[in-house]
Short mmCIF file of C-alpha atoms in Angstrom, two decimals:
data_model
loop_
_atom_site.label_atom_id
_atom_site.label_comp_id
_atom_site.label_asym_id
_atom_site.label_seq_id
_atom_site.Cartn_x
_atom_site.Cartn_y
_atom_site.Cartn_z
CA TYR A 1 -2.49 -25.20 -12.29
CA ARG A 2 -4.41 -22.10 -13.00
CA ASN A 3 -8.41 -21.64 -13.19
CA GLY A 4 -9.40 -18.87 -15.42
CA LEU A 5 -12.59 -16.60 -15.30
CA TYR A 6 -12.41 -14.57 -18.04
CA LYS A 7 -11.64 -14.68 -21.49
CA SER A 8 -8.89 -12.20 -22.69
CA GLY A 9 -9.49 -11.51 -26.31
CA LEU A 10 -5.34 -11.67 -27.65
CA TYR A 11 -5.94 -14.83 -25.48
CA PRO A 12 -8.83 -16.40 -26.57
CA SER A 13 -7.91 -19.98 -26.36
CA ASN A 14 -5.60 -20.37 -23.06
CA SER A 15 -7.11 -17.91 -20.96
CA PHE A 16 -10.39 -19.15 -19.74
CA GLY A 17 -10.78 -22.19 -17.95
CA LYS A 18 -8.21 -24.77 -15.41
CA SER A 19 -4.72 -24.60 -17.16
CA ALA A 20 -2.74 -28.15 -17.22
CA GLU A 21 -1.64 -29.00 -13.78
CA GLN A 22 1.69 -28.68 -13.08
CA ASN A 23 3.30 -31.60 -10.88
CA PHE A 24 6.27 -31.74 -8.44
CA ASN A 25 7.71 -34.59 -6.81
CA THR A 26 10.57 -32.96 -4.01
CA ASN A 27 12.61 -34.94 -1.87
CA ARG A 28 14.45 -34.16 1.10
CA SER A 29 17.45 -35.52 3.49
CA LYS A 30 19.48 -34.42 5.93
CA ALA A 31 21.84 -35.96 8.71
CA GLY A 32 23.64 -34.56 12.10
CA ILE A 33 26.15 -35.77 14.53
CA THR A 34 27.40 -33.87 17.50
CA TYR A 35 31.00 -34.91 19.01
CA LYS A 36 30.42 -34.25 23.40
CA ILE A 37 33.91 -33.51 24.66
CA ASN A 38 32.99 -33.68 27.74
CA GLY A 39 29.62 -32.47 29.70
CA ARG A 40 30.20 -28.77 28.75
CA ASN A 41 31.58 -28.46 25.58
CA TYR A 42 30.43 -29.73 22.11
CA ILE A 43 30.71 -29.69 18.86
CA TYR A 44 28.33 -30.45 15.76
CA ALA A 45 28.15 -30.86 12.43
CA ASN A 46 24.98 -31.14 9.65
CA ALA A 47 23.89 -31.20 6.71
CA ALA A 48 21.57 -31.29 3.98
CA LEU A 49 20.04 -32.59 1.09
CA GLY A 50 17.07 -31.24 -1.21
CA SER A 51 14.22 -30.26 -3.89
CA GLN A 52 11.27 -27.18 -3.89
CA ALA A 53 8.70 -26.65 -6.35
CA PRO A 54 9.00 -23.24 -7.50
CA LEU A 55 6.00 -20.87 -6.15
CA VAL A 56 3.14 -20.95 -8.91
CA ASP A 57 4.12 -17.64 -9.65
CA ASN A 58 7.11 -18.28 -10.80
CA VAL A 59 5.64 -20.72 -13.44
CA PHE A 60 2.82 -18.89 -15.07
CA ILE A 61 3.98 -15.91 -16.51
CA SER A 62 1.17 -14.13 -16.50
CA PRO A 63 -1.87 -15.64 -14.15
CA ARG A 64 -4.01 -12.82 -14.79
CA THR A 65 -4.26 -13.01 -18.21
CA ARG A 66 -3.10 -16.26 -19.27
CA ASN A 67 -2.78 -20.25 -18.80
CA GLN A 68 0.68 -19.97 -20.29
CA THR A 69 3.97 -21.27 -18.07
CA VAL A 70 7.06 -20.92 -18.01
CA ASP A 71 9.67 -23.23 -20.91
CA LYS A 72 9.66 -26.73 -18.09
CA PRO A 73 9.99 -26.07 -14.46
CA GLN A 74 11.92 -27.23 -12.86
CA LEU A 75 12.73 -28.12 -9.46
CA GLU A 76 15.03 -25.48 -7.02
CA ARG A 77 17.97 -27.93 -6.38
CA ILE A 78 19.39 -27.36 -2.05
CA ARG A 79 22.61 -28.07 -0.61
CA THR A 80 23.43 -26.36 2.72
CA ALA A 81 26.13 -27.36 5.94
CA GLU A 82 26.68 -26.56 9.29
CA VAL A 83 29.66 -27.03 11.95
CA GLY A 84 29.56 -25.50 15.35
CA TYR A 85 30.74 -25.23 18.46
CA LEU A 86 28.54 -25.64 21.76
CA LEU A 87 29.77 -24.18 25.35
CA ARG A 88 27.57 -24.57 28.18
CA SER A 89 28.63 -23.75 31.93
CA PRO A 90 27.11 -21.89 35.14
CA ASN A 91 28.10 -18.75 34.57
CA PHE A 92 28.70 -18.32 30.29
CA LYS A 93 26.86 -20.17 26.84
CA GLY A 94 27.70 -19.78 23.86
CA ARG A 95 27.61 -21.26 20.26
CA LEU A 96 29.06 -20.14 17.25
CA THR A 97 27.89 -21.65 14.42
CA GLY A 98 29.54 -21.89 10.05
CA TYR A 99 27.16 -22.49 7.63
CA ALA A 100 27.13 -22.34 3.49
CA THR A 101 23.94 -23.05 1.48
CA ASP A 102 24.08 -23.72 -2.04
CA ILE A 103 20.58 -23.31 -4.34
CA LYS A 104 20.25 -23.81 -7.42
CA ASN A 105 18.25 -23.77 -11.03
CA GLY A 106 15.95 -20.31 -9.19
CA VAL A 107 12.98 -18.83 -11.66
CA ASP A 108 12.31 -15.75 -10.83
CA ILE A 109 9.30 -13.36 -12.76
CA LYS A 110 9.75 -9.51 -13.01
CA ARG A 111 6.66 -7.57 -14.08
CA TYR A 112 6.85 -3.90 -14.96
CA TYR A 113 6.06 -1.50 -17.67
CA TYR A 114 7.81 -1.72 -21.28
CA ASP A 115 8.07 1.35 -23.22
CA THR A 116 9.57 0.49 -25.96
CA TYR A 117 6.53 -1.82 -26.57
CA ARG A 118 4.22 0.54 -24.92
CA SER A 119 2.74 -2.79 -22.80
CA PHE A 120 3.69 -4.95 -19.49
CA SER A 121 5.51 -7.15 -19.98
CA ASN A 122 7.25 -10.23 -18.20
CA MET A 123 10.78 -10.62 -17.76
CA VAL A 124 11.42 -14.36 -17.08
CA LEU A 125 14.84 -15.20 -15.26
CA GLN A 126 16.01 -18.97 -15.54
CA ASN A 127 19.00 -20.41 -14.16
CA LEU A 128 19.52 -18.53 -10.86
CA ASN A 129 22.12 -20.38 -8.67
CA LYS A 130 22.86 -18.49 -4.97
CA ARG A 131 25.03 -19.21 -2.15
CA PHE A 132 24.73 -18.16 1.45
CA ILE A 133 27.29 -18.25 3.75
CA GLY A 134 28.58 -17.21 7.02
CA MET A 135 29.16 -17.44 10.62
CA GLU A 136 26.81 -16.81 13.62
CA LEU A 137 27.52 -16.14 17.30
CA GLY A 138 25.95 -16.00 20.14
CA ALA A 139 26.90 -15.98 24.07
CA GLU A 140 24.70 -15.61 27.49
CA ILE A 141 27.07 -13.86 29.99
CA LYS A 142 25.69 -14.00 33.51
CA LEU A 143 27.75 -11.02 35.60
CA SER A 144 25.86 -11.26 38.93
CA PRO A 145 22.66 -13.63 39.72
CA SER A 146 20.57 -10.22 38.90
CA LEU A 147 22.64 -9.26 35.98
CA SER A 148 22.89 -11.13 32.61
CA LEU A 149 25.07 -9.49 28.96
CA ASN A 150 23.32 -11.14 26.41
CA LEU A 151 25.37 -10.79 22.87
CA ALA A 152 24.26 -11.85 19.44
CA ALA A 153 26.13 -11.37 15.84
CA ASN A 154 26.06 -12.81 12.14
CA LEU A 155 28.04 -11.93 9.49
CA SER A 156 27.59 -13.59 5.80
CA GLN A 157 27.91 -12.89 2.25
CA ALA A 158 24.32 -13.73 -0.01
CA PHE A 159 25.09 -13.19 -4.03
CA TYR A 160 24.51 -14.88 -7.00
CA THR A 161 26.59 -17.40 -8.40
CA SER A 162 25.42 -17.17 -12.14
CA ARG A 163 24.01 -15.71 -15.09
CA ALA A 164 20.35 -15.91 -15.55
CA PHE A 165 18.88 -16.03 -18.99
CA VAL A 166 16.10 -14.08 -19.70
CA GLN A 167 13.37 -13.65 -22.39
CA GLU A 168 10.28 -11.18 -22.78
CA TYR A 169 6.99 -11.94 -22.89
CA ILE A 170 4.69 -8.83 -23.33
CA ASP A 171 1.11 -8.87 -22.53
CA ASN A 172 -0.21 -7.11 -25.60
CA ASP A 173 2.02 -9.10 -28.04
CA THR A 174 0.72 -12.88 -28.54
CA ASN A 175 4.66 -13.79 -29.19
CA ALA A 176 7.52 -13.62 -27.30
CA VAL A 177 9.86 -11.36 -27.67
CA GLU A 178 13.18 -13.04 -27.85
CA LEU A 179 16.40 -10.54 -27.14
CA ARG A 180 19.10 -12.09 -29.25
CA ASN A 181 23.02 -11.47 -29.26
CA ASN A 182 25.98 -13.15 -30.47
CA SER A 183 26.67 -15.88 -27.48
CA PHE A 184 22.72 -16.42 -27.01
CA LEU A 185 19.37 -16.98 -28.15
CA GLN A 186 18.08 -15.42 -25.23
CA ASP A 187 19.58 -12.55 -23.67
CA SER A 188 22.08 -12.74 -20.56
CA VAL A 189 21.72 -10.57 -17.37
CA TYR A 190 25.45 -10.63 -16.01
CA GLN A 191 24.55 -10.34 -12.18
CA LYS A 192 27.32 -12.91 -11.29
CA ASN A 193 28.46 -12.01 -7.81
CA TYR A 194 25.55 -9.62 -7.94
CA HIS A 195 24.83 -9.59 -3.66
CA LEU A 196 20.93 -11.19 -3.17
CA PRO A 197 18.28 -7.99 -1.25
CA THR A 198 18.39 -10.09 1.37
CA GLY A 199 20.13 -9.02 5.14
CA PRO A 200 21.59 -7.10 6.24
CA ARG A 201 25.10 -8.86 6.03
CA THR A 202 26.37 -7.31 9.65
CA ALA A 203 24.08 -8.02 12.39
CA VAL A 204 25.07 -6.97 15.82
CA GLN A 205 23.42 -7.13 18.74
CA ALA A 206 23.80 -6.45 22.78
CA ASN A 207 21.76 -6.83 25.48
CA LEU A 208 21.78 -5.44 29.00
CA PHE A 209 19.21 -7.52 31.69
CA TYR A 210 18.18 -7.01 34.72
CA ARG A 211 16.14 -8.72 36.77
CA SER A 212 15.18 -7.90 40.63
CA PRO A 213 14.44 -9.62 43.44
CA LYS A 214 11.45 -7.09 44.14
CA TYR A 215 10.10 -8.38 41.04
CA TRP A 216 10.64 -6.44 38.23
CA PHE A 217 12.80 -6.52 35.68
CA GLY A 218 14.61 -4.07 33.00
CA SER A 219 16.64 -4.21 29.31
CA VAL A 220 18.43 -2.15 27.21
CA THR A 221 19.49 -3.92 23.57
CA ALA A 222 21.91 -2.07 20.93
CA ASN A 223 21.51 -2.87 17.23
CA TYR A 224 24.10 -2.59 14.79
CA LEU A 225 22.96 -3.67 11.19
CA ASN A 226 25.59 -2.60 8.03
CA ASP A 227 25.53 -4.85 4.61
CA LYS A 228 22.26 -4.51 3.15
CA TRP A 229 22.14 -4.00 -1.05
CA LEU A 230 18.98 -2.65 -2.73
CA ASP A 231 17.25 -5.03 -5.63
CA PHE A 232 18.57 -4.28 -8.48
CA ALA A 233 17.14 -4.30 -11.99
CA PRO A 234 18.23 -7.16 -14.10
CA THR A 235 16.79 -4.65 -16.97
CA ALA A 236 19.78 -2.06 -16.69
CA ARG A 237 22.40 -5.12 -16.36
CA THR A 238 21.63 -7.18 -19.86
CA PHE A 239 23.21 -6.86 -23.25
CA ASN A 240 20.44 -5.29 -24.65
CA ALA A 241 21.12 -2.48 -22.41
CA THR A 242 24.63 -2.47 -21.69
CA GLY A 243 25.84 -3.10 -25.23
CA GLY A 244 26.39 -0.45 -26.93
CA LEU A 245 28.38 1.08 -23.83
CA ALA A 246 32.07 1.96 -22.71
CA LEU A 247 32.64 -0.29 -20.18
CA ASP A 248 34.86 3.00 -18.44
CA SER A 249 31.43 5.23 -19.26
CA GLU A 250 30.16 6.75 -16.55
CA GLU A 251 26.38 5.53 -18.23
CA TYR A 252 27.58 2.10 -17.85
CA LYS A 253 28.75 2.66 -14.31
CA THR A 254 25.84 3.61 -12.94
CA LEU A 255 23.57 1.32 -14.91
CA THR A 256 25.81 -1.72 -13.43
CA GLN A 257 26.62 -0.09 -9.75
CA GLN A 258 24.72 -2.33 -7.26
CA LEU A 259 23.32 0.66 -4.21
CA LYS A 260 24.36 -0.30 -0.96
CA VAL A 261 21.66 0.87 1.68
CA LYS A 262 23.86 2.83 4.80
CA PRO A 263 24.65 0.65 8.04
CA PHE A 264 22.91 1.97 10.07
CA MET A 265 21.70 1.71 15.03
CA THR A 266 19.50 1.27 16.78
CA LEU A 267 18.41 1.39 20.85
CA ASP A 268 15.95 -0.19 22.73
CA ILE A 269 14.58 -0.73 26.51
CA PHE A 270 12.02 -2.48 27.74
CA MET A 271 10.58 -3.06 31.78
CA GLY A 272 8.25 -4.82 33.75
CA LYS A 273 7.03 -5.56 37.04
CA SER A 274 4.56 -7.85 38.85
CA PHE A 275 2.14 -6.99 41.74
CA LYS A 276 0.58 -10.12 44.04
CA LEU A 277 -2.84 -8.57 44.76
CA ASP A 278 -2.95 -10.09 47.88
CA GLN A 279 -0.57 -8.27 49.36
CA PHE A 280 -3.09 -4.89 48.45
CA MET A 281 -6.54 -6.06 48.14
CA SER A 282 -7.61 -8.69 51.72
CA LYS A 283 -10.07 -10.44 49.93
CA ALA A 284 -7.85 -11.67 46.57
CA SER A 285 -6.60 -15.12 46.10
CA ASN A 286 -2.53 -15.29 46.49
CA LYS A 287 -3.27 -16.62 42.56
CA MET A 288 -4.30 -13.07 41.45
CA PHE A 289 -1.11 -11.43 39.88
CA VAL A 290 -1.12 -8.00 37.32
CA PHE A 291 1.46 -7.46 35.66
CA MET A 292 2.64 -4.01 33.13
CA ASN A 293 5.00 -4.49 30.68
CA LEU A 294 6.83 -0.90 28.67
CA GLY A 295 8.46 -1.40 25.40
CA ILE A 296 10.11 1.49 23.34
CA SER A 297 12.37 1.27 19.95
CA ASN A 298 14.22 2.77 18.03
CA ILE A 299 14.38 5.24 21.00
CA LEU A 300 16.98 7.78 18.98
CA ASN A 301 13.94 8.22 16.69
CA LYS A 302 16.36 7.50 13.51
CA GLN A 303 13.41 8.01 10.43
CA ASP A 304 16.38 7.44 7.94
CA ILE A 305 16.64 3.97 8.37
CA VAL A 306 16.19 1.85 5.40
CA LEU A 307 14.03 -1.36 5.80
CA TYR A 308 14.42 -2.04 2.13
CA GLY A 309 14.60 -0.82 -1.65
CA PHE A 310 14.49 -1.81 -4.94
CA GLU A 311 15.37 0.22 -8.49
CA ASN A 312 13.11 0.50 -11.11
CA LEU A 313 12.64 -1.93 -13.81
CA ARG A 314 11.93 0.43 -15.89
CA THR A 315 15.75 1.48 -15.55
CA GLY A 316 16.80 -0.96 -18.73
CA THR A 317 13.87 0.38 -21.10
CA VAL A 318 15.59 4.65 -20.64
CA SER A 319 18.38 5.69 -21.89
CA PRO A 320 20.95 6.60 -19.07
CA ASP A 321 19.96 10.08 -19.68
CA ARG A 322 16.66 9.20 -18.07
CA LEU A 323 17.62 7.58 -14.78
CA GLU A 324 16.29 10.28 -12.13
CA GLN A 325 13.18 10.11 -13.76
CA PHE A 326 12.23 6.03 -12.75
CA ALA A 327 14.91 6.53 -9.38
CA PRO A 328 15.48 3.95 -6.60
CA ARG A 329 12.48 2.92 -4.16
CA TYR A 330 12.96 3.20 -0.64
CA ALA A 331 10.72 2.29 2.56
CA TYR A 332 11.97 3.47 6.15
CA ASN A 333 12.13 3.31 9.37
CA LEU A 334 9.12 4.61 11.45
CA GLY A 335 10.48 5.93 14.50
CA LEU A 336 10.45 5.87 18.16
CA GLN A 337 7.43 3.12 19.13
CA TYR A 338 6.06 1.86 22.43
CA PHE A 339 3.50 0.04 23.68
CA PHE A 340 2.24 0.37 27.32
CA ASN A 341 0.82 -3.47 28.24
CA VAL A 342 -1.74 -4.78 31.63
CA SER A 343 -2.53 -7.60 32.34
CA PHE A 344 -4.48 -9.79 35.33
CA THR A 345 -4.52 -13.27 36.21
CA PHE A 346 -6.36 -15.41 38.59
#
């Protein structure tokens, strides 16, 4: 529920005080089976069905101004399954897993400034269906008693499997702005098969780890990441935004293309050593130790790595020739980072 502490002049009857409660009954069931081929080889499968309540931010249309909620808030329905193979031996451990997850009945509310109405707006997206499929690999290889190689990889896809229905609610207007076309009472977002802004979808890591008999260790890790997509603006994929454009025009392609982040690679090192103090101090007990650790990430000092990005939601409310005015926003990695830690135990 929402408890408003301020009465709005636009919404005097539903802005102040406690709103009606929204209650959801969720459920979850899961099952799994493991087949033991022998003491080192296993095959397993797991599956789950369930539901989850929407976040409060996706139930109340504009929680900072009023108690109004979306039409018929629904539970998100989840189905997921995985199948995998596990190997355990003295010098090699490995796991290979394939998975698939479907999420249906999702709701998302985008909030932005709507130029046409000169007001902040709340874009309610309903009927959001998503799919996640992929394969994960992990391995630990013992090269010698002191040296090991650890490998990890993920190859996946995450995308929308439906169009979304959209309704605009303008903060400076007490009525919903209903966007209509020839087929729907509500406008549609043509986002089916668009990539979800999660990721990266391709991630590969190789780690070489050495542990010395003389109580020190060190590791070098290489990471490769690819297939990361920007969060796209639904406002630019609606009939209202693209209905008057030719499908083969540059304006249409500019509005509807989804931007992809460049792949990148990083290199990290980590090392440490422990000292037993009774070897240096006669009065120290055999339980006193000093530990030193040094870590350096992104040792190549790459500062053009895009952590995440998103398109400006206002692109759907302006003409395509003004897109540069509302260009996508990016957040970048900090470059080389390091830490040094000293600890004492007794």
